[in-house]
Structures are given as structure tokens and as C-alpha cells.
Amino acid sequence: MTQTARVTVNAAADLGPLDRIWASLGYDEINWTYTPQGSRTLRTIGAFAETPYHVRPHNIFTSGTGLGLPHWGSGNVYHEDADGTPYYDFTIADLTYDAIVNAGHHPLVELGFTPLALVPEYAKTDFAYEGSPSLYSEYEAGWWSYPPKDFGKFAGLVAALVEHVLDRYGSDEVEHWLWELWNEPDITYWRGTPEQYHDLYEQTAKAIRAVYPAAKVGGPAVTGGGDAFLRDFLQACADRDLPVDFVSFHTKGAHFTPWRTYGPIGSPAPVQQSPLTAKMLREIHTALTVIDEFPQYAGKPVIVDECDASVPAHWGIYDNANFAYRNTEYYPVFQAQLMKQILELNERHTAKVREATTWSFSMEGERYFEGTRSFVTASGIEKPLMNAYRAFARLGDRRLSAVGIDLPDEIDAIASREGSSISVLVWRHSDDQYAADGATIPVDLELEGLEPGRWTVEHFRIDRDHSNSHTIWQALGSPQDPTPEQLAAITARQGLERLCDDTPIDVDPGYLLTLELPLPSLSLVVLTKLG
């Protein structure tokens, strides 16, 4: 006989503000920001988001035609005339930031990478490259990752962008923007030295502040293994008295081995693997420990602006079948338990994560449920992942005590309050996407400290049978050219769905609801006082 677990929420035990650490997203392909599907995706999130998201695309300074490709893009801002005098083209920048701002979000401007005109001459002999019809040129293959040959011109480019967006959007909007130099300079995104990065950061920060003194600048956006680079960066900023308004780094939950496979379509994974929460938390803990060493920066916001279950974003189930979790109910539940554990990790450090960015957006030209790390699939169909963020949006602004009794390790919860509403997320998760089975575990959700009177209970669910466009698509035969009727059937089930009808209850003074949780699953229970 299965023993019933219990989660007790005390509506009178206020634990303080509930930080909206999930409210940010990012992606490589800047030119897909303003496609019809990209713009709709941003607007969809903006419509349910309880707070504006920060949106962080790569490649604003990369040269190119603006053609969107997987893991590539180009803002194409910087150019020089025949005499070497810089001039700027903000066409793509305007399309990008218009789409973000008009959807109700704020850009995190990642200032990278090196424009073609600023590629140093030594890069052209240093970088080994052999031309191929499937590649563009040496520039796309790697020249963009070298330090610009003229830091002054790069600083001028930065200043010109800041001046342009202030003129276009106004300071009331731009005061919410974040300015970050480069991406992952501890690996091959930066083919220079740490000292060169420090020098470029100094010039960049000064250029930004000269135009807009209130701007928030930061970095260094290192990988999960970049702790030495992070420490050296913070020490250099302390030694030079440079502004650091936020500190950023990344973490990834899995690098599947082999990373990519070549075989018949539909081949199973050679080794079953899953994202690991423990790896991500270990990397976050280590980076927060480094930041804690610097009291002048430990109180600044920490942004994990790539906080991802696995890499890379643009590969899917046809590359490695382990990426299947990105299509399923597993991923939204993974995100819920990850956010809870990051909030708990914050309690152990002076430095605290304020944003944990999902590197997920929208991919153009893919098959239905390709398995890329994205909120939507072909035809803009929303994947189950979107519903995790809908559920997060229903959480209140104050965190409440939620205590588990006889809870298995795979069950956890987070509770909140806002005004006359109590919202509780309860989930069942295992760091094994292949562990799903048909069995359920009963969990008694007990709420104490409620004001006596009439309340309404809403119960939403994410699992295999609810809030899950993927299983509907599968039930229809997994069509790769769905009919209008099939598309309508899929989209009708893509949102956050109720497990049951709303229920009016009389509270005096508590309430008990038993949840039956399959693996994986997530329940959102919202109680609202009437009258």
C-alpha cells in the first residue's frame, strides 16, 4: 500500500518576497527574434508574464546579411568606409529590439561579437579553416571570436548603440536594459587572453556610462567551468574600480555522450542519459562562492543567463534521442524543481541568483517536435515547456512556508500569496527522463492559516494527459503535415489545462486536497477568497 505524503502550507507564515528568477530567456539566433513566429512567441509570453522578461540574443555586432541560421545570426551594425571611418546600420537592431520591447520585455544586450571590419590580421593566419560549400567563410567559422583589432572603435560602436536606443526607446525603457560584454569568454567564443577581455570590458563600461550614466553593465557570462576566469575578472574590476552592476555566468545540466549520432531516423539513444539538476546546482554554488569572495560585488544581482538542462539548443531527437525530454512533460517539471532549488541555494550565499535564464526560444524550419530547446515547434505550436512559465506566472509575490512530511525525494512544492490568492506548485520529478511510469503517488496538500469563509479552488495540471500538445500530436499519428483539423486539435490542448472544474469551498480554518501525482507531473493549486 502506498503511503500518502503530505505538504503543509501555512498561509500566515510569510517568508519574504518570491524572486521571479525564471523571468528571462535567450537564444543564439538574433534574426529569428522578429520573424512572425518569433514575434508571436515573445508576445505570447508577454501576455501571461507577471513581470517583463529580460531577453538575451547573441550576435548583435556580428557581420552578415541578417539571414537566420541555427546557432548563428548577425546584427550587422558596424561598417567602415574606404578610409577606415566607422559608420553604423541599426536596421536589424531596430527590428530585434522593437520585437522585444513591443512584446512587453526588456533586452539584455550581449555586446558581441567582433565585426568583420575589426577582425585582427593575425586571425586570418591563426585560424585554421578549409573552405566548404556547406560553410559561409572564415568569418562565420571563427574570425568573429577574436578580440577586435581596435578597442577604441569597438567602444565607439558600443556608445553608438547606447545612444541610438536611448533616442529610439527613451530612458524610461532603457533604464531596465542590461549591458553585458561578450559570451563565454573562458572558451572559444573569445580567442584572446583574460587580460584583453579585462581591457575591453573597461573601455566598454566607460563608453556605456559616458552616454548613459544610469546604465547597468556587467559580465563576464562564463561557462559552468569558468570559475578561474570569473575570479580574475572580478579582481581586475576591483583593482581598476570598474562598475559591475550584475555578475553573470552559465550552467548546463548535460552534455550527452556521444553528443551527436548519425544513424537511421528514429534511432534510439546509444546510452540513455538525462539532465542532472545536481550538476547545475554544483556549478551555481561554486560560482556564487567565488562572487562571495568580493564583498563589493556579492550584493549585486547574479544572472545565470544560460541556465539549461542540456546543450546545444539547436540539436534535437534526430541528432540524439536523449533530447526527447524537450518535447515532453518532463521538461516543465524539471524547470519547476530547478527553480525551487536555486531559491534554496540563494539562502546559503551572500550573492544571490536573480535571474535563471532559459536558453529557449523558437526555431525556424524545423519538423514538428524536432526536440530543439524551444518554447514552440513548427507552426508555432506551444510545447509543454511554455506551461511551466504560465504556472510560474500564477505564483504570488510573497513566499509562504511549505513543509513536507514523508515526502519522497521526487516530490517537492513551493507556495506563495498575493492579495486574496494562495498559489501552490506541487510536483513529482526524477532526474531520469526514462523513469516515467503509470503509477501515481498520493500527496495530501494541507493549507493552514486561511481566513475563514468562502473560497474558490482552481487545479491545473501538467503531465502526459494535460497541458501537453506533444501527446495530442502523437495520438494523431505524429503528422509532419497536419491538416487544419489536426492543427486545431493540437492547439486546443497546448495551454495550461485544468485537471478538474473550479470548486467553491468553505474554509474554517483550513483545507485539505489530495493530489495523485504520476511521474513526472506538476499541479498548480490556486485558492482565491470570495467577497
Coordinates of C-alpha atoms in Angstrom, one line a residue:
M1 CA 0.0 0.0 0.0
T2 CA 1.4 3.4 -1.0
Q3 CA 1.9 5.8 1.9
T4 CA 0.4 9.2 1.5
A5 CA 2.9 12.1 1.6
R6 CA 1.9 15.5 2.9
V7 CA 2.7 19.1 2.1
T8 CA 1.5 21.6 4.7
V9 CA 1.3 25.3 3.6
N10 CA 0.9 27.9 6.3
A11 CA -0.8 30.9 4.7
A12 CA 0.2 33.1 7.7
A13 CA 3.9 32.2 7.5
D14 CA 5.3 34.8 5.2
L15 CA 8.9 34.0 4.1
G16 CA 9.5 37.3 2.2
P17 CA 9.5 38.2 -1.4
L18 CA 9.4 35.4 -4.0
D19 CA 12.0 36.4 -6.6
R20 CA 10.9 35.9 -10.2
I21 CA 14.2 34.2 -11.1
W22 CA 12.6 32.4 -14.1
A23 CA 11.7 35.7 -15.9
S24 CA 14.3 35.7 -18.7
L25 CA 15.1 33.9 -21.9
G26 CA 17.8 33.9 -24.5
Y27 CA 18.9 32.3 -27.8
D28 CA 21.7 32.3 -30.4
E29 CA 19.6 33.3 -33.5
I30 CA 19.0 37.0 -33.2
N31 CA 17.4 37.2 -36.6
W32 CA 14.6 34.9 -35.6
T33 CA 13.5 37.5 -33.0
Y34 CA 11.4 39.4 -35.5
T35 CA 10.1 36.6 -37.7
P36 CA 6.3 36.1 -37.5
Q37 CA 6.8 33.1 -35.3
G38 CA 9.5 34.7 -33.1
S39 CA 7.4 37.9 -32.6
R40 CA 4.3 35.8 -31.7
T41 CA 6.3 33.7 -29.2
L42 CA 7.5 36.9 -27.5
R43 CA 4.0 38.3 -27.4
T44 CA 2.6 35.0 -26.1
I45 CA 5.0 35.1 -23.1
G46 CA 4.4 38.8 -22.6
A47 CA 0.7 38.2 -22.4
F48 CA 0.9 35.9 -19.5
A49 CA 4.1 37.0 -17.8
E50 CA 3.6 38.6 -14.4
T51 CA 6.7 40.7 -14.9
P52 CA 8.7 41.8 -18.0
Y53 CA 11.3 39.2 -19.1
H54 CA 14.9 40.0 -19.9
V55 CA 15.6 38.7 -23.4
R56 CA 19.2 38.0 -24.4
P57 CA 20.1 37.1 -28.0
H58 CA 23.6 36.6 -29.3
N59 CA 25.3 38.3 -32.3
I60 CA 24.1 41.9 -32.3
F61 CA 27.6 43.1 -33.6
T62 CA 28.3 40.1 -35.8
S63 CA 28.5 41.0 -39.5
G64 CA 26.2 39.4 -42.1
T65 CA 23.1 39.6 -44.2
G66 CA 20.6 39.1 -41.5
L67 CA 19.7 35.6 -42.7
G68 CA 18.7 33.5 -39.7
L69 CA 20.5 30.1 -39.3
P70 CA 20.7 27.7 -36.4
H71 CA 23.3 28.8 -33.8
W72 CA 24.1 31.8 -35.9
G73 CA 22.9 35.3 -36.6
S74 CA 24.0 38.9 -37.4
G75 CA 23.0 42.3 -36.2
N76 CA 25.3 43.8 -38.9
V77 CA 25.7 47.2 -37.2
Y78 CA 29.3 48.1 -37.7
H79 CA 30.9 49.2 -41.1
E80 CA 33.8 51.3 -42.3
D81 CA 34.2 53.4 -45.4
A82 CA 37.2 53.3 -47.7
D83 CA 39.2 55.5 -45.3
G84 CA 38.5 53.3 -42.3
T85 CA 36.0 55.6 -40.7
P86 CA 33.2 53.8 -38.9
Y87 CA 29.5 54.1 -39.7
Y88 CA 26.6 52.2 -38.4
D89 CA 23.5 50.4 -39.7
F90 CA 20.8 49.8 -37.0
T91 CA 18.2 48.2 -39.3
I92 CA 18.5 44.7 -37.7
A93 CA 19.0 46.1 -34.2
D94 CA 15.7 48.1 -34.5
L95 CA 13.8 45.0 -35.7
T96 CA 15.2 43.0 -32.9
Y97 CA 14.6 45.4 -30.0
D98 CA 11.3 46.6 -31.4
A99 CA 10.0 43.0 -31.2
I100 CA 11.3 42.5 -27.7
V101 CA 10.1 45.9 -26.3
N102 CA 6.7 45.8 -28.1
A103 CA 6.0 42.4 -26.5
G104 CA 6.5 43.9 -23.1
H105 CA 10.0 42.7 -22.4
H106 CA 13.5 44.3 -21.9
P107 CA 16.7 43.4 -23.7
L108 CA 19.8 42.1 -22.0
V109 CA 22.2 43.4 -24.7
E110 CA 25.0 41.0 -25.1
L111 CA 27.7 43.1 -26.7
G112 CA 29.3 40.7 -29.2
F113 CA 30.9 39.7 -31.4
T114 CA 33.7 41.2 -33.5
P115 CA 32.5 42.7 -36.7
L116 CA 34.3 41.7 -39.9
A117 CA 35.9 45.1 -40.3
L118 CA 37.5 44.8 -36.8
V119 CA 38.9 41.3 -37.2
P120 CA 42.7 41.4 -36.5
E121 CA 45.0 40.5 -39.3
Y122 CA 46.7 37.7 -37.3
A123 CA 43.3 35.9 -37.0
K124 CA 43.4 35.3 -40.8
T125 CA 46.6 33.1 -40.4
D126 CA 46.0 31.9 -36.9
F127 CA 42.6 30.3 -37.5
A128 CA 42.7 27.0 -39.4
Y129 CA 40.0 26.9 -42.0
E130 CA 39.3 24.9 -45.1
G131 CA 36.5 26.2 -47.4
S132 CA 33.4 24.1 -47.9
P133 CA 30.2 24.6 -49.9
S134 CA 28.3 24.0 -46.6
L135 CA 30.1 26.8 -44.8
Y136 CA 30.0 30.5 -45.5
S137 CA 33.5 31.8 -44.9
E138 CA 36.3 32.0 -42.4
Y139 CA 34.5 34.8 -40.7
E140 CA 31.4 32.8 -39.8
A141 CA 33.7 29.8 -38.9
G142 CA 35.6 31.7 -36.2
W143 CA 37.1 35.1 -37.1
W144 CA 34.2 36.7 -35.1
S145 CA 35.6 35.3 -31.9
Y146 CA 38.9 37.2 -32.0
P147 CA 39.4 40.4 -29.9
P148 CA 38.7 43.4 -32.1
K149 CA 41.8 44.9 -33.5
D150 CA 40.9 48.4 -32.3
F151 CA 39.3 48.6 -28.9
G152 CA 38.6 52.3 -29.3
K153 CA 36.5 51.6 -32.4
F154 CA 34.7 48.8 -30.6
A155 CA 33.9 51.2 -27.7
G156 CA 32.7 53.7 -30.2
L157 CA 30.3 51.1 -31.6
V158 CA 29.0 50.3 -28.1
A159 CA 28.5 54.0 -27.4
A160 CA 26.7 54.5 -30.8
L161 CA 24.3 51.6 -30.0
V162 CA 23.5 53.0 -26.5
E163 CA 22.9 56.5 -27.9
H164 CA 20.7 55.0 -30.7
V165 CA 18.4 53.0 -28.3
L166 CA 18.1 55.9 -25.9
D167 CA 16.9 58.1 -28.8
R168 CA 14.5 55.3 -30.1
Y169 CA 13.0 54.0 -26.9
G170 CA 13.7 56.7 -24.2
S171 CA 15.3 56.4 -20.9
D172 CA 12.2 55.2 -19.1
E173 CA 12.5 52.0 -21.1
V174 CA 16.3 51.7 -21.4
E175 CA 16.8 52.1 -17.7
H176 CA 15.6 48.4 -17.5
W177 CA 18.1 47.1 -20.0
L178 CA 21.2 45.3 -19.0
W179 CA 24.6 45.6 -20.9
E180 CA 26.9 42.6 -20.9
L181 CA 30.2 42.2 -22.7
W182 CA 30.6 39.1 -24.8
N183 CA 29.5 35.5 -24.2
E184 CA 31.5 32.7 -22.5
P185 CA 35.0 34.4 -22.9
D186 CA 36.6 31.5 -21.0
I187 CA 36.1 29.2 -24.0
T188 CA 36.4 29.6 -27.8
Y189 CA 33.8 32.4 -28.0
W190 CA 36.8 34.6 -27.1
R191 CA 40.2 33.8 -28.7
G192 CA 42.0 36.3 -26.7
T193 CA 43.6 36.5 -23.2
P194 CA 41.7 37.2 -20.0
E195 CA 43.7 40.5 -19.8
Q196 CA 42.5 41.5 -23.2
Y197 CA 38.9 40.8 -22.0
H198 CA 39.5 43.0 -18.9
D199 CA 40.8 45.8 -21.1
L200 CA 37.9 45.6 -23.4
Y201 CA 35.4 45.5 -20.5
E202 CA 37.0 48.7 -19.1
Q203 CA 36.6 50.5 -22.4
T204 CA 33.1 49.1 -22.9
A205 CA 31.9 50.1 -19.5
K206 CA 33.3 53.5 -19.7
A207 CA 31.8 54.0 -23.2
I208 CA 28.3 53.0 -22.0
R209 CA 28.4 55.1 -18.9
A210 CA 29.7 58.2 -20.8
V211 CA 26.5 58.1 -22.9
Y212 CA 24.1 56.8 -20.2
P213 CA 25.4 57.1 -16.6
A214 CA 22.5 55.1 -15.2
A215 CA 23.2 52.1 -17.4
K216 CA 23.6 48.7 -15.7
V217 CA 26.8 47.0 -17.0
G218 CA 28.2 43.6 -16.1
G219 CA 29.6 40.2 -17.1
P220 CA 31.5 38.0 -17.7
A221 CA 29.0 35.3 -18.8
V222 CA 31.4 32.5 -18.3
T223 CA 30.6 28.8 -18.6
G224 CA 30.0 26.4 -15.7
G225 CA 33.7 25.7 -15.6
G226 CA 34.8 29.3 -15.8
D227 CA 35.4 29.9 -12.1
A228 CA 39.0 31.0 -12.5
F229 CA 38.1 33.4 -15.3
L230 CA 35.2 34.7 -13.1
R231 CA 37.5 35.3 -10.1
D232 CA 40.2 37.0 -12.3
F233 CA 37.5 39.3 -13.9
L234 CA 36.1 40.4 -10.5
Q235 CA 39.6 41.0 -9.2
A236 CA 40.5 43.1 -12.3
C237 CA 37.3 45.1 -11.9
A238 CA 38.1 45.7 -8.2
D239 CA 41.7 46.7 -8.9
R240 CA 40.6 49.1 -11.6
D241 CA 37.5 50.3 -9.7
L242 CA 35.2 49.4 -12.6
P243 CA 31.4 49.2 -12.4
V244 CA 29.9 45.8 -12.1
D245 CA 26.1 46.2 -11.7
F246 CA 25.5 42.5 -12.2
V247 CA 27.6 39.3 -12.4
S248 CA 26.7 36.6 -14.9
F249 CA 27.7 33.0 -15.6
H250 CA 26.2 29.9 -17.1
T251 CA 25.4 26.3 -16.2
K252 CA 24.3 23.2 -18.2
G253 CA 22.7 20.1 -16.9
A254 CA 24.0 17.6 -19.5
H255 CA 26.4 17.2 -22.4
F256 CA 25.2 13.9 -23.9
T257 CA 27.9 11.4 -24.9
P258 CA 28.1 10.9 -27.8
W259 CA 26.9 14.4 -28.3
R260 CA 25.6 13.8 -31.8
T261 CA 24.8 10.5 -33.5
Y262 CA 24.4 9.6 -37.2
G263 CA 22.1 6.8 -37.9
P264 CA 18.6 5.9 -39.2
I265 CA 15.8 8.3 -38.4
G266 CA 14.3 7.3 -35.1
S267 CA 17.3 5.5 -33.8
P268 CA 17.2 5.1 -30.0
A269 CA 19.8 6.8 -27.8
P270 CA 23.0 4.7 -27.7
V271 CA 23.1 5.3 -24.0
Q272 CA 20.1 6.6 -22.1
Q273 CA 21.0 10.0 -20.4
S274 CA 19.2 12.8 -18.7
P275 CA 19.8 16.3 -17.5
L276 CA 21.2 16.5 -14.0
T277 CA 20.0 19.0 -11.5
A278 CA 22.9 18.2 -9.2
K279 CA 25.4 19.3 -11.8
M280 CA 23.7 22.6 -12.4
L281 CA 23.4 23.3 -8.7
R282 CA 27.0 22.4 -8.1
E283 CA 28.2 24.8 -10.8
I284 CA 25.9 27.6 -9.5
H285 CA 27.1 27.0 -5.9
T286 CA 30.8 27.2 -7.0
A287 CA 30.3 30.5 -8.9
L288 CA 28.3 32.1 -6.0
T289 CA 31.1 31.1 -3.7
V290 CA 33.6 32.9 -6.0
I291 CA 31.4 36.0 -6.0
D292 CA 31.1 35.9 -2.2
E293 CA 34.9 36.5 -2.1
F294 CA 34.3 40.0 -3.3
P295 CA 32.2 42.0 -0.8
Q296 CA 31.9 44.9 -3.2
Y297 CA 30.1 42.7 -5.8
A298 CA 28.5 40.0 -3.6
G299 CA 25.4 42.2 -3.2
K300 CA 24.9 42.7 -6.9
P301 CA 22.3 40.7 -8.8
V302 CA 23.6 37.4 -10.2
I303 CA 22.3 36.4 -13.6
V304 CA 22.7 32.8 -14.7
D305 CA 21.9 33.9 -18.2
E306 CA 22.2 30.5 -19.7
C307 CA 20.6 28.0 -17.3
D308 CA 19.9 25.0 -19.3
A309 CA 19.1 21.3 -18.9
S310 CA 21.4 20.3 -21.8
V311 CA 23.4 21.6 -24.8
P312 CA 23.1 22.5 -27.6
A313 CA 19.8 24.3 -28.1
H314 CA 19.5 23.7 -31.9
W315 CA 20.0 19.9 -31.9
G316 CA 17.1 17.5 -31.4
I317 CA 15.9 14.0 -31.3
Y318 CA 17.3 13.2 -34.8
D319 CA 20.8 14.1 -33.5
N320 CA 20.5 12.2 -30.2
A321 CA 17.3 10.6 -28.9
N322 CA 18.1 11.8 -25.4
F323 CA 16.9 15.2 -26.4
A324 CA 13.3 13.9 -26.4
Y325 CA 12.6 15.4 -23.0
R326 CA 12.4 18.8 -24.6
N327 CA 9.1 17.8 -26.2
T328 CA 7.5 16.2 -23.2
E329 CA 6.0 17.0 -19.8
Y330 CA 9.4 16.1 -18.3
Y331 CA 11.0 19.5 -19.2
P332 CA 8.4 21.8 -17.5
V333 CA 8.6 19.7 -14.3
F334 CA 12.4 19.8 -14.4
Q335 CA 12.2 23.5 -14.6
A336 CA 10.0 23.8 -11.6
Q337 CA 12.2 21.8 -9.3
L338 CA 15.3 23.5 -10.6
M339 CA 13.9 27.0 -9.8
K340 CA 12.9 25.9 -6.3
Q341 CA 16.4 24.5 -5.6
I342 CA 18.1 27.7 -6.9
L343 CA 16.0 29.7 -4.5
E344 CA 17.1 27.4 -1.7
L345 CA 20.7 27.7 -2.8
N346 CA 20.4 31.5 -2.6
E347 CA 19.8 31.2 1.2
R348 CA 23.3 29.8 1.6
H349 CA 25.1 32.7 -0.1
T350 CA 25.5 36.5 0.1
A351 CA 25.5 36.6 -3.7
K352 CA 22.0 35.6 -5.0
V353 CA 20.7 34.5 -8.3
R354 CA 18.1 37.0 -9.5
E355 CA 17.6 35.5 -13.0
A356 CA 18.0 31.9 -14.2
T357 CA 17.6 32.3 -18.0
T358 CA 16.3 29.5 -20.1
W359 CA 18.2 29.4 -23.4
S360 CA 15.0 28.5 -25.2
F361 CA 13.0 30.4 -27.8
S362 CA 11.8 29.5 -31.3
M363 CA 13.4 27.6 -34.2
E364 CA 12.6 28.2 -37.8
G365 CA 12.3 25.5 -40.4
E366 CA 12.2 22.5 -38.1
R367 CA 10.0 19.4 -38.2
Y368 CA 7.1 19.1 -35.8
F369 CA 8.5 18.3 -32.3
E370 CA 12.1 18.3 -33.6
G371 CA 13.3 18.3 -30.0
T372 CA 15.2 21.5 -30.0
R373 CA 15.3 23.6 -26.8
S374 CA 12.4 25.9 -27.6
F375 CA 9.0 27.1 -26.4
V376 CA 7.3 26.3 -29.7
T377 CA 7.7 23.9 -32.5
A378 CA 6.7 24.0 -36.2
S379 CA 3.6 26.2 -36.9
G380 CA 4.2 28.0 -33.6
I381 CA 2.6 25.1 -31.6
E382 CA 3.4 25.6 -28.0
K383 CA 5.3 22.8 -26.3
P384 CA 4.7 21.7 -22.7
L385 CA 7.6 23.9 -21.5
M386 CA 5.6 27.0 -22.1
N387 CA 3.1 25.9 -19.5
A388 CA 5.8 25.8 -16.7
Y389 CA 6.2 29.5 -17.2
R390 CA 2.4 30.0 -17.3
A391 CA 2.3 28.2 -13.9
F392 CA 5.2 30.3 -12.5
A393 CA 3.3 33.4 -13.5
R394 CA 0.4 32.4 -11.3
L395 CA 2.6 32.3 -8.2
G396 CA 2.2 35.3 -5.8
D397 CA 4.8 37.9 -4.9
R398 CA 5.2 36.6 -1.3
R399 CA 6.6 33.2 -0.5
L400 CA 4.9 31.0 2.1
S401 CA 6.1 28.2 4.2
A402 CA 5.6 24.8 2.6
V403 CA 6.7 21.9 4.7
G404 CA 6.9 18.3 3.5
I405 CA 6.1 15.3 5.7
D406 CA 7.0 11.7 4.5
L407 CA 7.9 13.2 1.1
P408 CA 9.8 11.0 -1.3
D409 CA 12.8 12.8 -2.8
E410 CA 11.0 13.2 -6.1
I411 CA 8.2 15.3 -4.6
D412 CA 8.5 19.0 -3.7
A413 CA 6.5 22.2 -3.6
I414 CA 6.6 26.0 -3.4
A415 CA 3.8 28.2 -2.0
S416 CA 3.0 31.8 -2.4
R417 CA 0.5 34.5 -1.7
E418 CA -0.7 37.7 -3.5
G419 CA -3.6 39.6 -2.1
S420 CA -6.5 37.2 -1.5
S421 CA -5.0 34.3 -3.5
I422 CA -2.8 31.4 -2.4
S423 CA -0.9 29.6 -5.1
V424 CA 0.9 26.3 -4.6
L425 CA 3.0 24.3 -7.1
V426 CA 3.5 20.6 -6.2
W427 CA 5.4 18.3 -8.5
R428 CA 6.9 14.9 -8.8
H429 CA 10.2 14.7 -10.6
S430 CA 13.2 12.4 -11.1
D431 CA 16.4 13.3 -12.9
D432 CA 15.7 10.4 -15.2
Q433 CA 13.5 11.1 -18.2
Y434 CA 13.1 7.4 -18.8
A435 CA 11.8 6.7 -15.3
A436 CA 8.2 7.7 -16.1
D437 CA 5.6 5.0 -15.3
G438 CA 1.8 4.8 -14.9
A439 CA 1.8 4.7 -11.1
T440 CA 0.8 7.7 -9.0
I441 CA 1.7 8.8 -5.5
P442 CA -1.0 10.5 -3.4
V443 CA 0.0 13.7 -1.8
D444 CA -2.1 15.5 0.8
L445 CA -1.9 19.2 0.3
E446 CA -2.9 20.8 3.5
L447 CA -3.4 24.6 3.9
E448 CA -3.4 26.2 7.3
G449 CA -4.0 29.8 8.4
L450 CA -6.6 30.6 5.8
E451 CA -9.2 33.3 6.6
P452 CA -12.5 31.6 7.3
G453 CA -15.1 32.0 4.6
R454 CA -15.9 31.1 1.0
W455 CA -13.0 30.3 -1.4
T456 CA -12.6 29.0 -4.9
V457 CA -10.1 26.3 -5.8
E458 CA -8.5 26.0 -9.2
H459 CA -6.4 23.0 -10.0
F460 CA -4.2 23.0 -13.1
R461 CA -2.0 20.1 -14.2
I462 CA 1.0 19.4 -16.4
D463 CA 1.5 15.7 -17.2
R464 CA 1.2 13.3 -20.1
D465 CA -2.5 13.8 -20.4
H466 CA -2.8 17.5 -19.6
S467 CA -1.3 20.8 -20.9
N468 CA 0.6 18.6 -23.5
S469 CA 0.5 19.3 -27.2
H470 CA 3.1 16.6 -27.8
T471 CA 0.9 13.7 -26.7
I472 CA -2.0 15.0 -28.7
W473 CA 0.2 15.2 -31.8
Q474 CA 1.4 11.6 -31.1
A475 CA -2.2 10.4 -30.7
L476 CA -2.9 11.9 -34.2
G477 CA -0.2 9.8 -35.7
S478 CA 2.7 12.3 -35.4
P479 CA 1.9 14.0 -38.6
Q480 CA 4.6 16.1 -40.3
D481 CA 1.9 17.8 -42.5
P482 CA -1.0 18.1 -40.2
T483 CA -4.4 19.0 -41.6
P484 CA -6.1 22.2 -40.4
E485 CA -8.4 20.0 -38.3
Q486 CA -5.4 18.3 -36.7
L487 CA -3.7 21.6 -36.0
A488 CA -6.8 22.8 -34.4
A489 CA -7.0 19.7 -32.2
I490 CA -3.3 20.2 -31.1
T491 CA -3.5 23.9 -30.4
A492 CA -6.7 23.4 -28.4
R493 CA -4.7 21.4 -25.9
Q494 CA -1.5 23.3 -25.9
G495 CA -2.2 25.7 -23.0
L496 CA -2.2 25.2 -19.2
E497 CA -5.2 23.0 -18.5
R498 CA -7.4 22.4 -15.5
L499 CA -7.4 19.0 -14.0
C500 CA -11.0 19.5 -12.8
D501 CA -13.7 22.1 -12.7
D502 CA -13.2 25.0 -10.3
T503 CA -14.6 24.2 -6.8
P504 CA -16.2 26.5 -4.3
I505 CA -15.3 25.6 -0.7
D506 CA -16.0 26.8 2.8
V507 CA -12.8 27.2 4.9
D508 CA -12.8 27.1 8.7
P509 CA -9.9 27.4 9.1
G510 CA -8.0 25.1 6.7
Y511 CA -8.4 23.0 3.6
L512 CA -7.1 19.6 2.5
L513 CA -6.8 18.4 -1.1
T514 CA -5.3 15.0 -2.1
L515 CA -3.2 15.1 -5.3
E516 CA -2.5 12.0 -7.3
L517 CA 0.9 12.6 -9.0
P518 CA 2.3 10.5 -11.8
L519 CA 5.9 10.7 -12.7
P520 CA 6.6 13.3 -14.0
S521 CA 3.8 15.8 -13.2
L522 CA 3.1 19.2 -11.8
S523 CA 0.0 20.5 -10.1
L524 CA -0.8 24.2 -9.6
V525 CA -3.5 24.8 -7.0
V526 CA -4.9 28.3 -6.6
L527 CA -7.2 29.3 -3.8
T528 CA -9.0 32.7 -4.0
K529 CA -11.0 34.2 -1.3
L530 CA -14.5 35.3 -2.4
G531 CA -16.1 38.5 -1.2

